PDB file of C-alpha atoms in Angstrom:
ATOM      1  CA  UNK A 140     -23.909   9.304 135.288  1.00  0.00           C
ATOM      2  CA  UNK A 141     -22.645   7.550 138.415  1.00  0.00           C
ATOM      3  CA  UNK A 142     -20.817   9.772 140.957  1.00  0.00           C
ATOM      4  CA  UNK A 143     -17.958   7.254 140.754  1.00  0.00           C
ATOM      5  CA  UNK A 144     -17.535   7.852 137.021  1.00  0.00           C
ATOM      6  CA  UNK A 145     -15.131  10.810 137.102  1.00  0.00           C
ATOM      7  CA  UNK A 146     -12.804   9.659 139.921  1.00  0.00           C
ATOM      8  CA  UNK A 147     -12.516   6.116 138.552  1.00  0.00           C
ATOM      9  CA  UNK A 148     -11.745   7.333 135.050  1.00  0.00           C
ATOM     10  CA  UNK A 149      -9.097   9.713 136.455  1.00  0.00           C
ATOM     11  CA  UNK A 150      -7.540   6.783 138.320  1.00  0.00           C
ATOM     12  CA  UNK A 151      -7.498   4.773 135.113  1.00  0.00           C
ATOM     13  CA  UNK A 152      -5.867   7.623 133.211  1.00  0.00           C
ATOM     14  CA  UNK A 153      -3.157   8.072 135.848  1.00  0.00           C
ATOM     15  CA  UNK A 154      -2.447   4.346 135.868  1.00  0.00           C
ATOM     16  CA  UNK A 155      -1.741   4.058 132.150  1.00  0.00           C
ATOM     17  CA  UNK A 156       1.818   3.105 131.357  1.00  0.00           C
ATOM     18  CA  UNK A 157       2.542   2.050 134.939  1.00  0.00           C
ATOM     19  CA  UNK A 158       5.374  -0.387 135.482  1.00  0.00           C
ATOM     20  CA  UNK A 159       4.199  -3.973 135.733  1.00  0.00           C
ATOM     21  CA  UNK A 160       6.687  -4.841 138.474  1.00  0.00           C
ATOM     22  CA  UNK A 161       6.137  -6.083 141.143  1.00  0.00           C
ATOM     23  CA  UNK A 162       2.825  -7.439 139.836  1.00  0.00           C
ATOM     24  CA  UNK A 163       3.073 -11.128 138.830  1.00  0.00           C
ATOM     25  CA  UNK A 164       1.425 -10.293 135.489  1.00  0.00           C
ATOM     26  CA  UNK A 165       4.941  -9.249 134.445  1.00  0.00           C
ATOM     27  CA  UNK A 166       5.922 -12.926 134.088  1.00  0.00           C
ATOM     28  CA  UNK A 167       3.605 -13.894 131.184  1.00  0.00           C
ATOM     29  CA  UNK A 168       4.670 -10.682 129.443  1.00  0.00           C
ATOM     30  CA  UNK A 169       8.107 -12.250 129.036  1.00  0.00           C
ATOM     31  CA  UNK A 170       6.807 -14.574 126.312  1.00  0.00           C
ATOM     32  CA  UNK A 171       5.880 -13.700 122.729  1.00  0.00           C
ATOM     33  CA  UNK A 172       4.344 -17.094 121.927  1.00  0.00           C
ATOM     34  CA  UNK A 173       0.655 -17.097 123.060  1.00  0.00           C
ATOM     35  CA  UNK A 174       1.017 -20.718 124.208  1.00  0.00           C
ATOM     36  CA  UNK A 175       3.836 -19.752 126.566  1.00  0.00           C
ATOM     37  CA  UNK A 176       1.984 -16.634 127.706  1.00  0.00           C
ATOM     38  CA  UNK A 177      -1.142 -18.652 128.574  1.00  0.00           C
ATOM     39  CA  UNK A 178       0.837 -21.249 130.506  1.00  0.00           C
ATOM     40  CA  UNK A 179       2.889 -18.599 132.290  1.00  0.00           C
ATOM     41  CA  UNK A 180      -0.247 -16.625 133.156  1.00  0.00           C
ATOM     42  CA  UNK A 181      -1.888 -19.639 134.775  1.00  0.00           C
ATOM     43  CA  UNK A 182       1.227 -20.543 136.743  1.00  0.00           C
ATOM     44  CA  UNK A 183       1.885 -16.973 137.857  1.00  0.00           C
ATOM     45  CA  UNK A 184      -1.719 -16.332 138.898  1.00  0.00           C
ATOM     46  CA  UNK A 185      -2.009 -19.678 140.702  1.00  0.00           C
ATOM     47  CA  UNK A 186       0.899 -18.784 142.998  1.00  0.00           C
ATOM     48  CA  UNK A 187       0.047 -15.095 143.428  1.00  0.00           C
ATOM     49  CA  UNK A 188      -0.423 -15.293 147.188  1.00  0.00           C
ATOM     50  CA  UNK A 189       1.791 -13.961 149.938  1.00  0.00           C
ATOM     51  CA  UNK A 190       4.047 -10.917 149.797  1.00  0.00           C
ATOM     52  CA  UNK A 191       4.882  -9.530 146.364  1.00  0.00           C
ATOM     53  CA  UNK A 192       8.630 -10.082 146.826  1.00  0.00           C
ATOM     54  CA  UNK A 193       8.076 -13.660 147.986  1.00  0.00           C
ATOM     55  CA  UNK A 194       5.816 -14.308 144.989  1.00  0.00           C
ATOM     56  CA  UNK A 195       8.352 -12.821 142.598  1.00  0.00           C
ATOM     57  CA  UNK A 196      11.238 -14.841 144.009  1.00  0.00           C
ATOM     58  CA  UNK A 197       9.298 -18.094 143.780  1.00  0.00           C
ATOM     59  CA  UNK A 198       8.055 -17.442 140.255  1.00  0.00           C
ATOM     60  CA  UNK A 199      11.526 -16.482 139.073  1.00  0.00           C
ATOM     61  CA  UNK A 200      12.842 -19.835 140.288  1.00  0.00           C
ATOM     62  CA  UNK A 201       9.882 -21.720 138.803  1.00  0.00           C
ATOM     63  CA  UNK A 202      10.253 -20.152 135.364  1.00  0.00           C
ATOM     64  CA  UNK A 203      13.980 -20.854 135.459  1.00  0.00           C
ATOM     65  CA  UNK A 204      13.068 -24.540 135.769  1.00  0.00           C
ATOM     66  CA  UNK A 205      10.660 -24.226 132.822  1.00  0.00           C
ATOM     67  CA  UNK A 206      13.014 -22.118 130.685  1.00  0.00           C
ATOM     68  CA  UNK A 207      13.044 -21.189 127.873  1.00  0.00           C
ATOM     69  CA  UNK A 208       9.438 -22.237 127.075  1.00  0.00           C
ATOM     70  CA  UNK A 209       6.889 -23.050 129.819  1.00  0.00           C
ATOM     71  CA  UNK A 210       4.546 -24.612 127.268  1.00  0.00           C
ATOM     72  CA  UNK A 211       7.260 -26.844 125.829  1.00  0.00           C
ATOM     73  CA  UNK A 212       8.409 -27.850 129.310  1.00  0.00           C
ATOM     74  CA  UNK A 213       4.862 -28.825 130.267  1.00  0.00           C
ATOM     75  CA  UNK A 214       4.048 -30.720 127.063  1.00  0.00           C
ATOM     76  CA  UNK A 215       7.381 -32.326 126.190  1.00  0.00           C
ATOM     77  CA  UNK A 216       7.896 -36.053 125.777  1.00  0.00           C
ATOM     78  CA  UNK A 217       9.701 -36.059 129.107  1.00  0.00           C
ATOM     79  CA  UNK A 218       7.587 -34.283 131.745  1.00  0.00           C
ATOM     80  CA  UNK A 219       9.017 -32.048 134.431  1.00  0.00           C
ATOM     81  CA  UNK A 220      10.293 -34.485 137.041  1.00  0.00           C
ATOM     82  CA  UNK A 221      10.331 -34.308 140.802  1.00  0.00           C
ATOM     83  CA  UNK A 222      14.063 -33.676 140.966  1.00  0.00           C
ATOM     84  CA  UNK A 223      13.782 -30.451 138.958  1.00  0.00           C
ATOM     85  CA  UNK A 224      11.430 -28.914 141.537  1.00  0.00           C
ATOM     86  CA  UNK A 225      12.912 -30.544 144.646  1.00  0.00           C
ATOM     87  CA  UNK A 226      13.208 -27.916 147.348  1.00  0.00           C
ATOM     88  CA  UNK A 227      11.075 -25.450 145.392  1.00  0.00           C
ATOM     89  CA  UNK A 228       8.086 -24.529 147.545  1.00  0.00           C
ATOM     90  CA  UNK A 229       5.897 -21.496 148.143  1.00  0.00           C
ATOM     91  CA  UNK A 230       4.555 -20.895 151.617  1.00  0.00           C
ATOM     92  CA  UNK A 231       2.520 -24.030 152.479  1.00  0.00           C
ATOM     93  CA  UNK A 232       2.649 -25.487 148.963  1.00  0.00           C
ATOM     94  CA  UNK A 233       5.337 -28.167 149.101  1.00  0.00           C
ATOM     95  CA  UNK A 234       7.630 -29.213 146.283  1.00  0.00           C
ATOM     96  CA  UNK A 235       5.499 -32.362 145.932  1.00  0.00           C
ATOM     97  CA  UNK A 236       2.378 -30.196 145.674  1.00  0.00           C
ATOM     98  CA  UNK A 237       4.071 -28.078 143.021  1.00  0.00           C
ATOM     99  CA  UNK A 238       5.054 -31.205 141.112  1.00  0.00           C
ATOM    100  CA  UNK A 239       1.467 -32.493 141.178  1.00  0.00           C
ATOM    101  CA  UNK A 240       0.156 -29.105 140.111  1.00  0.00           C
ATOM    102  CA  UNK A 241       2.469 -29.097 137.079  1.00  0.00           C
ATOM    103  CA  UNK A 242       1.374 -32.636 136.204  1.00  0.00           C
ATOM    104  CA  UNK A 243      -2.282 -31.544 136.320  1.00  0.00           C
ATOM    105  CA  UNK A 244      -1.572 -28.657 133.963  1.00  0.00           C
ATOM    106  CA  UNK A 245       0.424 -30.961 131.677  1.00  0.00           C
ATOM    107  CA  UNK A 246      -2.461 -33.445 131.521  1.00  0.00           C
ATOM    108  CA  UNK A 247      -4.848 -30.672 130.448  1.00  0.00           C
ATOM    109  CA  UNK A 248      -2.501 -29.486 127.724  1.00  0.00           C
ATOM    110  CA  UNK A 249      -2.023 -32.998 126.398  1.00  0.00           C
ATOM    111  CA  UNK A 250      -5.742 -33.735 126.534  1.00  0.00           C
ATOM    112  CA  UNK A 251      -7.171 -30.427 125.289  1.00  0.00           C
ATOM    113  CA  UNK A 252      -4.353 -28.515 123.623  1.00  0.00           C
ATOM    114  CA  UNK A 253      -4.868 -25.372 125.693  1.00  0.00           C
ATOM    115  CA  UNK A 254      -6.398 -24.180 128.947  1.00  0.00           C
ATOM    116  CA  UNK A 255      -8.976 -22.204 126.978  1.00  0.00           C
ATOM    117  CA  UNK A 256     -10.202 -25.386 125.312  1.00  0.00           C
ATOM    118  CA  UNK A 257     -10.638 -27.025 128.720  1.00  0.00           C
ATOM    119  CA  UNK A 258     -12.707 -24.012 129.785  1.00  0.00           C
ATOM    120  CA  UNK A 259     -14.860 -24.256 126.642  1.00  0.00           C
ATOM    121  CA  UNK A 260     -15.266 -28.020 127.051  1.00  0.00           C
ATOM    122  CA  UNK A 261     -16.520 -27.532 130.607  1.00  0.00           C
ATOM    123  CA  UNK A 262     -19.178 -25.106 129.425  1.00  0.00           C
ATOM    124  CA  UNK A 263     -20.474 -27.566 126.877  1.00  0.00           C
ATOM    125  CA  UNK A 264     -23.590 -26.286 125.140  1.00  0.00           C
ATOM    126  CA  UNK A 265     -24.699 -24.140 128.084  1.00  0.00           C
ATOM    127  CA  UNK A 266     -24.906 -20.364 128.001  1.00  0.00           C
ATOM    128  CA  UNK A 267     -21.846 -18.685 129.558  1.00  0.00           C
ATOM    129  CA  UNK A 268     -21.898 -18.452 133.349  1.00  0.00           C
ATOM    130  CA  UNK A 269     -18.595 -17.403 134.887  1.00  0.00           C
ATOM    131  CA  UNK A 270     -19.004 -19.034 138.293  1.00  0.00           C
ATOM    132  CA  UNK A 271     -20.256 -22.338 136.916  1.00  0.00           C
ATOM    133  CA  UNK A 272     -17.752 -22.416 134.057  1.00  0.00           C
ATOM    134  CA  UNK A 273     -14.829 -21.624 136.361  1.00  0.00           C
ATOM    135  CA  UNK A 274     -15.964 -24.374 138.742  1.00  0.00           C
ATOM    136  CA  UNK A 275     -15.965 -26.884 135.892  1.00  0.00           C
ATOM    137  CA  UNK A 276     -12.587 -25.637 134.649  1.00  0.00           C
ATOM    138  CA  UNK A 277     -10.962 -25.983 138.069  1.00  0.00           C
ATOM    139  CA  UNK A 278     -12.682 -29.326 138.594  1.00  0.00           C
ATOM    140  CA  UNK A 279     -11.118 -30.586 135.382  1.00  0.00           C
ATOM    141  CA  UNK A 280      -7.693 -29.744 136.788  1.00  0.00           C
ATOM    142  CA  UNK A 281      -8.421 -30.966 140.315  1.00  0.00           C
ATOM    143  CA  UNK A 282      -9.607 -34.376 139.070  1.00  0.00           C
ATOM    144  CA  UNK A 283      -6.105 -35.084 137.759  1.00  0.00           C
ATOM    145  CA  UNK A 284      -4.403 -34.500 141.134  1.00  0.00           C
ATOM    146  CA  UNK A 285      -4.553 -37.983 142.623  1.00  0.00           C
ATOM    147  CA  UNK A 286      -4.739 -38.835 146.322  1.00  0.00           C
ATOM    148  CA  UNK A 287      -3.261 -37.130 149.400  1.00  0.00           C
ATOM    149  CA  UNK A 288      -2.190 -33.511 149.867  1.00  0.00           C
ATOM    150  CA  UNK A 289      -5.854 -32.523 149.801  1.00  0.00           C
ATOM    151  CA  UNK A 290      -5.235 -29.147 151.481  1.00  0.00           C
ATOM    152  CA  UNK A 291      -2.741 -28.142 148.821  1.00  0.00           C
ATOM    153  CA  UNK A 292      -5.005 -29.466 146.047  1.00  0.00           C
ATOM    154  CA  UNK A 293      -8.043 -27.584 147.301  1.00  0.00           C
ATOM    155  CA  UNK A 294      -6.076 -24.361 147.676  1.00  0.00           C
ATOM    156  CA  UNK A 295      -4.546 -24.550 144.213  1.00  0.00           C
ATOM    157  CA  UNK A 296      -7.875 -25.595 142.664  1.00  0.00           C
ATOM    158  CA  UNK A 297     -10.595 -24.003 144.855  1.00  0.00           C
ATOM    159  CA  UNK A 298     -14.367 -24.335 144.466  1.00  0.00           C
ATOM    160  CA  UNK A 299     -16.280 -21.195 143.459  1.00  0.00           C
ATOM    161  CA  UNK A 300     -19.518 -23.154 143.764  1.00  0.00           C
ATOM    162  CA  UNK A 301     -18.888 -23.234 147.536  1.00  0.00           C
ATOM    163  CA  UNK A 302     -18.524 -19.452 147.792  1.00  0.00           C
ATOM    164  CA  UNK A 303     -14.778 -19.022 147.364  1.00  0.00           C
ATOM    165  CA  UNK A 304     -13.894 -15.734 145.665  1.00  0.00           C
ATOM    166  CA  UNK A 305     -11.200 -17.661 143.720  1.00  0.00           C
ATOM    167  CA  UNK A 306      -9.122 -14.496 143.518  1.00  0.00           C
ATOM    168  CA  UNK A 307      -6.128 -16.049 141.770  1.00  0.00           C
ATOM    169  CA  UNK A 308      -8.154 -17.780 139.080  1.00  0.00           C
ATOM    170  CA  UNK A 309     -10.370 -14.764 138.484  1.00  0.00           C
ATOM    171  CA  UNK A 310      -7.102 -12.836 138.164  1.00  0.00           C
ATOM    172  CA  UNK A 311      -5.945 -15.340 135.547  1.00  0.00           C
ATOM    173  CA  UNK A 312      -9.177 -14.827 133.626  1.00  0.00           C
ATOM    174  CA  UNK A 313      -8.710 -11.068 133.731  1.00  0.00           C
ATOM    175  CA  UNK A 314      -5.196 -11.427 132.318  1.00  0.00           C
ATOM    176  CA  UNK A 315      -6.150 -13.728 129.438  1.00  0.00           C
ATOM    177  CA  UNK A 316      -9.557 -12.214 128.565  1.00  0.00           C
ATOM    178  CA  UNK A 317      -8.974  -8.446 128.724  1.00  0.00           C
ATOM    179  CA  UNK A 318      -6.626  -6.510 126.477  1.00  0.00           C
ATOM    180  CA  UNK A 319      -4.051  -6.541 125.185  1.00  0.00           C
ATOM    181  CA  UNK A 320      -3.575  -3.158 126.836  1.00  0.00           C
ATOM    182  CA  UNK A 321      -0.053  -3.272 128.251  1.00  0.00           C
ATOM    183  CA  UNK A 322      -1.234  -5.036 131.411  1.00  0.00           C
ATOM    184  CA  UNK A 323      -3.732  -7.733 130.454  1.00  0.00           C
ATOM    185  CA  UNK A 324      -2.878 -10.091 127.628  1.00  0.00           C
ATOM    186  CA  UNK A 325      -6.046 -10.604 125.593  1.00  0.00           C
ATOM    187  CA  UNK A 326      -5.328 -14.250 124.752  1.00  0.00           C
ATOM    188  CA  UNK A 327      -8.807 -15.787 125.067  1.00  0.00           C
ATOM    189  CA  UNK A 328     -12.053 -15.239 123.200  1.00  0.00           C
ATOM    190  CA  UNK A 329     -14.078 -17.766 125.245  1.00  0.00           C
ATOM    191  CA  UNK A 330     -15.130 -15.140 127.804  1.00  0.00           C
ATOM    192  CA  UNK A 331     -16.351 -11.588 127.265  1.00  0.00           C
ATOM    193  CA  UNK A 332     -14.753  -8.814 129.352  1.00  0.00           C
ATOM    194  CA  UNK A 333     -18.256  -7.663 130.327  1.00  0.00           C
ATOM    195  CA  UNK A 334     -18.818 -10.992 132.150  1.00  0.00           C
ATOM    196  CA  UNK A 335     -15.658 -10.904 134.271  1.00  0.00           C
ATOM    197  CA  UNK A 336     -15.679 -10.429 138.050  1.00  0.00           C
ATOM    198  CA  UNK A 337     -13.057  -8.497 140.008  1.00  0.00           C
ATOM    199  CA  UNK A 338     -10.290 -10.606 141.597  1.00  0.00           C
ATOM    200  CA  UNK A 339     -11.089 -10.084 145.281  1.00  0.00           C
ATOM    201  CA  UNK A 340      -7.900  -9.722 147.324  1.00  0.00           C
ATOM    202  CA  UNK A 341      -7.498  -7.857 150.617  1.00  0.00           C
ATOM    203  CA  UNK A 342      -6.776  -4.590 148.788  1.00  0.00           C
ATOM    204  CA  UNK A 343      -9.925  -4.765 146.659  1.00  0.00           C
ATOM    205  CA  UNK A 344     -12.086  -5.783 149.640  1.00  0.00           C
ATOM    206  CA  UNK A 345     -10.817  -2.832 151.696  1.00  0.00           C
ATOM    207  CA  UNK A 346     -11.062  -0.333 148.842  1.00  0.00           C
ATOM    208  CA  UNK A 347     -14.450  -1.673 147.785  1.00  0.00           C
ATOM    209  CA  UNK A 348     -15.838  -0.884 151.225  1.00  0.00           C
ATOM    210  CA  UNK A 349     -14.092   2.503 151.489  1.00  0.00           C
ATOM    211  CA  UNK A 350     -15.289   3.595 148.044  1.00  0.00           C
ATOM    212  CA  UNK A 351     -18.875   2.468 148.614  1.00  0.00           C
ATOM    213  CA  UNK A 352     -18.675  -0.273 145.999  1.00  0.00           C
ATOM    214  CA  UNK A 353     -19.922  -2.935 148.422  1.00  0.00           C
ATOM    215  CA  UNK A 354     -21.774  -3.163 151.712  1.00  0.00           C
ATOM    216  CA  UNK A 355     -20.854  -6.752 152.337  1.00  0.00           C
ATOM    217  CA  UNK A 356     -18.446  -7.650 155.144  1.00  0.00           C
ATOM    218  CA  UNK A 357     -17.327 -11.128 154.102  1.00  0.00           C
ATOM    219  CA  UNK A 358     -14.729 -11.298 151.293  1.00  0.00           C
ATOM    220  CA  UNK A 359     -16.390 -14.000 149.213  1.00  0.00           C
ATOM    221  CA  UNK A 360     -17.790 -14.526 145.721  1.00  0.00           C
ATOM    222  CA  UNK A 361     -20.867 -12.421 146.475  1.00  0.00           C
ATOM    223  CA  UNK A 362     -18.722  -9.457 147.553  1.00  0.00           C
ATOM    224  CA  UNK A 363     -16.730  -9.764 144.314  1.00  0.00           C
ATOM    225  CA  UNK A 364     -19.999  -9.737 142.355  1.00  0.00           C
ATOM    226  CA  UNK A 365     -21.289  -6.701 144.260  1.00  0.00           C
ATOM    227  CA  UNK A 366     -18.106  -4.683 143.646  1.00  0.00           C
ATOM    228  CA  UNK A 367     -18.209  -5.678 139.982  1.00  0.00           C
ATOM    229  CA  UNK A 368     -21.844  -4.605 139.721  1.00  0.00           C
ATOM    230  CA  UNK A 369     -20.893  -1.163 141.073  1.00  0.00           C
ATOM    231  CA  UNK A 370     -18.063  -0.859 138.548  1.00  0.00           C
ATOM    232  CA  UNK A 371     -20.361  -2.074 135.775  1.00  0.00           C
ATOM    233  CA  UNK A 372     -22.482   1.060 136.250  1.00  0.00           C
ATOM    234  CA  UNK A 373     -19.439   3.107 135.210  1.00  0.00           C
ATOM    235  CA  UNK A 374     -18.301   0.792 132.407  1.00  0.00           C
ATOM    236  CA  UNK A 375     -20.818  -1.933 131.446  1.00  0.00           C
ATOM    237  CA  UNK A 376     -18.669  -3.436 128.689  1.00  0.00           C
ATOM    238  CA  UNK A 377     -15.475  -3.766 130.767  1.00  0.00           C
ATOM    239  CA  UNK A 378     -16.050  -3.284 134.512  1.00  0.00           C
ATOM    240  CA  UNK A 379     -12.867  -5.068 135.589  1.00  0.00           C
ATOM    241  CA  UNK A 380     -10.573  -2.585 133.813  1.00  0.00           C
ATOM    242  CA  UNK A 381     -10.498  -0.652 137.085  1.00  0.00           C
ATOM    243  CA  UNK A 382      -9.083  -3.595 139.051  1.00  0.00           C
ATOM    244  CA  UNK A 383      -5.396  -3.108 138.248  1.00  0.00           C
ATOM    245  CA  UNK A 384      -5.124   0.611 139.096  1.00  0.00           C
ATOM    246  CA  UNK A 385      -7.289   0.205 142.217  1.00  0.00           C
ATOM    247  CA  UNK A 386      -5.336  -2.689 143.690  1.00  0.00           C
ATOM    248  CA  UNK A 387      -2.023  -0.986 142.856  1.00  0.00           C
ATOM    249  CA  UNK A 388      -2.987   1.686 145.384  1.00  0.00           C
ATOM    250  CA  UNK A 389      -2.692  -0.977 148.069  1.00  0.00           C
ATOM    251  CA  UNK A 390       0.109  -3.101 146.615  1.00  0.00           C
ATOM    252  CA  UNK A 391       2.422  -0.092 146.212  1.00  0.00           C
ATOM    253  CA  UNK A 392       1.526   1.280 149.649  1.00  0.00           C
ATOM    254  CA  UNK A 393      -0.117   4.411 148.251  1.00  0.00           C
ATOM    255  CA  UNK A 394      -3.321   3.742 150.187  1.00  0.00           C
ATOM    256  CA  UNK A 395      -2.608   2.545 153.709  1.00  0.00           C
ATOM    257  CA  UNK A 396      -3.681   3.714 157.114  1.00  0.00           C
ATOM    258  CA  UNK A 397      -0.141   4.897 157.837  1.00  0.00           C
ATOM    259  CA  UNK A 398       0.233   7.152 154.757  1.00  0.00           C
ATOM    260  CA  UNK A 399      -1.124  10.427 156.107  1.00  0.00           C
ATOM    261  CA  UNK A 400      -1.400  13.280 153.668  1.00  0.00           C
ATOM    262  CA  UNK A 401      -1.590  11.008 150.611  1.00  0.00           C
ATOM    263  CA  UNK A 402      -5.375  11.191 150.316  1.00  0.00           C
ATOM    264  CA  UNK A 403      -5.369  14.670 148.793  1.00  0.00           C
ATOM    265  CA  UNK A 404      -3.356  13.340 145.845  1.00  0.00           C
ATOM    266  CA  UNK A 405      -5.536  10.250 145.287  1.00  0.00           C
ATOM    267  CA  UNK A 406      -7.906  10.455 142.292  1.00  0.00           C
ATOM    268  CA  UNK A 407     -10.590   8.403 144.052  1.00  0.00           C
ATOM    269  CA  UNK A 408     -10.459  10.405 147.294  1.00  0.00           C
ATOM    270  CA  UNK A 409     -13.869  12.027 146.576  1.00  0.00           C
ATOM    271  CA  UNK A 410     -15.438   8.572 146.867  1.00  0.00           C
ATOM    272  CA  UNK A 411     -13.487   7.366 149.878  1.00  0.00           C
ATOM    273  CA  UNK A 412     -15.174   7.292 153.275  1.00  0.00           C
ATOM    274  CA  UNK A 413     -11.844   6.839 155.100  1.00  0.00           C
ATOM    275  CA  UNK A 414     -10.252   9.748 153.269  1.00  0.00           C
ATOM    276  CA  UNK A 415     -13.223  12.023 153.909  1.00  0.00           C
ATOM    277  CA  UNK A 416     -13.202  11.187 157.615  1.00  0.00           C
ATOM    278  CA  UNK A 417      -9.482  11.831 157.934  1.00  0.00           C
ATOM    279  CA  UNK A 418      -9.806  15.087 156.010  1.00  0.00           C
ATOM    280  CA  UNK A 419     -12.613  16.274 158.239  1.00  0.00           C
TER     281      UNK A 419
END
């Protein structure tokens, strides 16, 4: 048994039933229709960058525009027009970039019926390979963008084949593949939970190093794979189930350099090099 087994399972147990807020996964949970939940999950994950309050404010405004059904708004006879998103931007993504993004998603829905079917179409007859299949999936969206605004296009539809960790899109896959368990949605069958990779944000990169899950220094696709491989030793069939409770330690400010005295109450403290140093 891995020495990480007990502490990670205790963390998972403590995290059950946690409030979804302020995590952006709360937005797709608003919708009972799986078509709306899939669309909302992709939109929410795609814009899950920046501070959690900033993300929440932007997504609230975006879903107000798409109310009451994101799927219907994206696939209706009359598409979402520029005027409806005028002035709606998120950090360096302009309202024009948002409009083009929504048009790309609309084109996929009209052409394939669902985002999952685009993912399956990109795989073709090949054996599943997450990095390759995600690259083809994002390429299918990116190809519908048009010209100009290349920086916004390449950020919203990054290239895992070039080493990007693709945190937001790996997060989307976690949401739609795992579960349903109260956090993840369990909407897709095209990917097995055992083949997922952790969404590598700053919290996971920092915790991965502190907990001995990775020795890599650069937060890229290979670091995400290395952390996942460490978690797979504890749970081969579902290694990414630890992602949500681990990253919540950082998102909620439970695990920060300024929170002295909190380490003794942390279930993964026995694994943590920073906690052990501070305790010594």
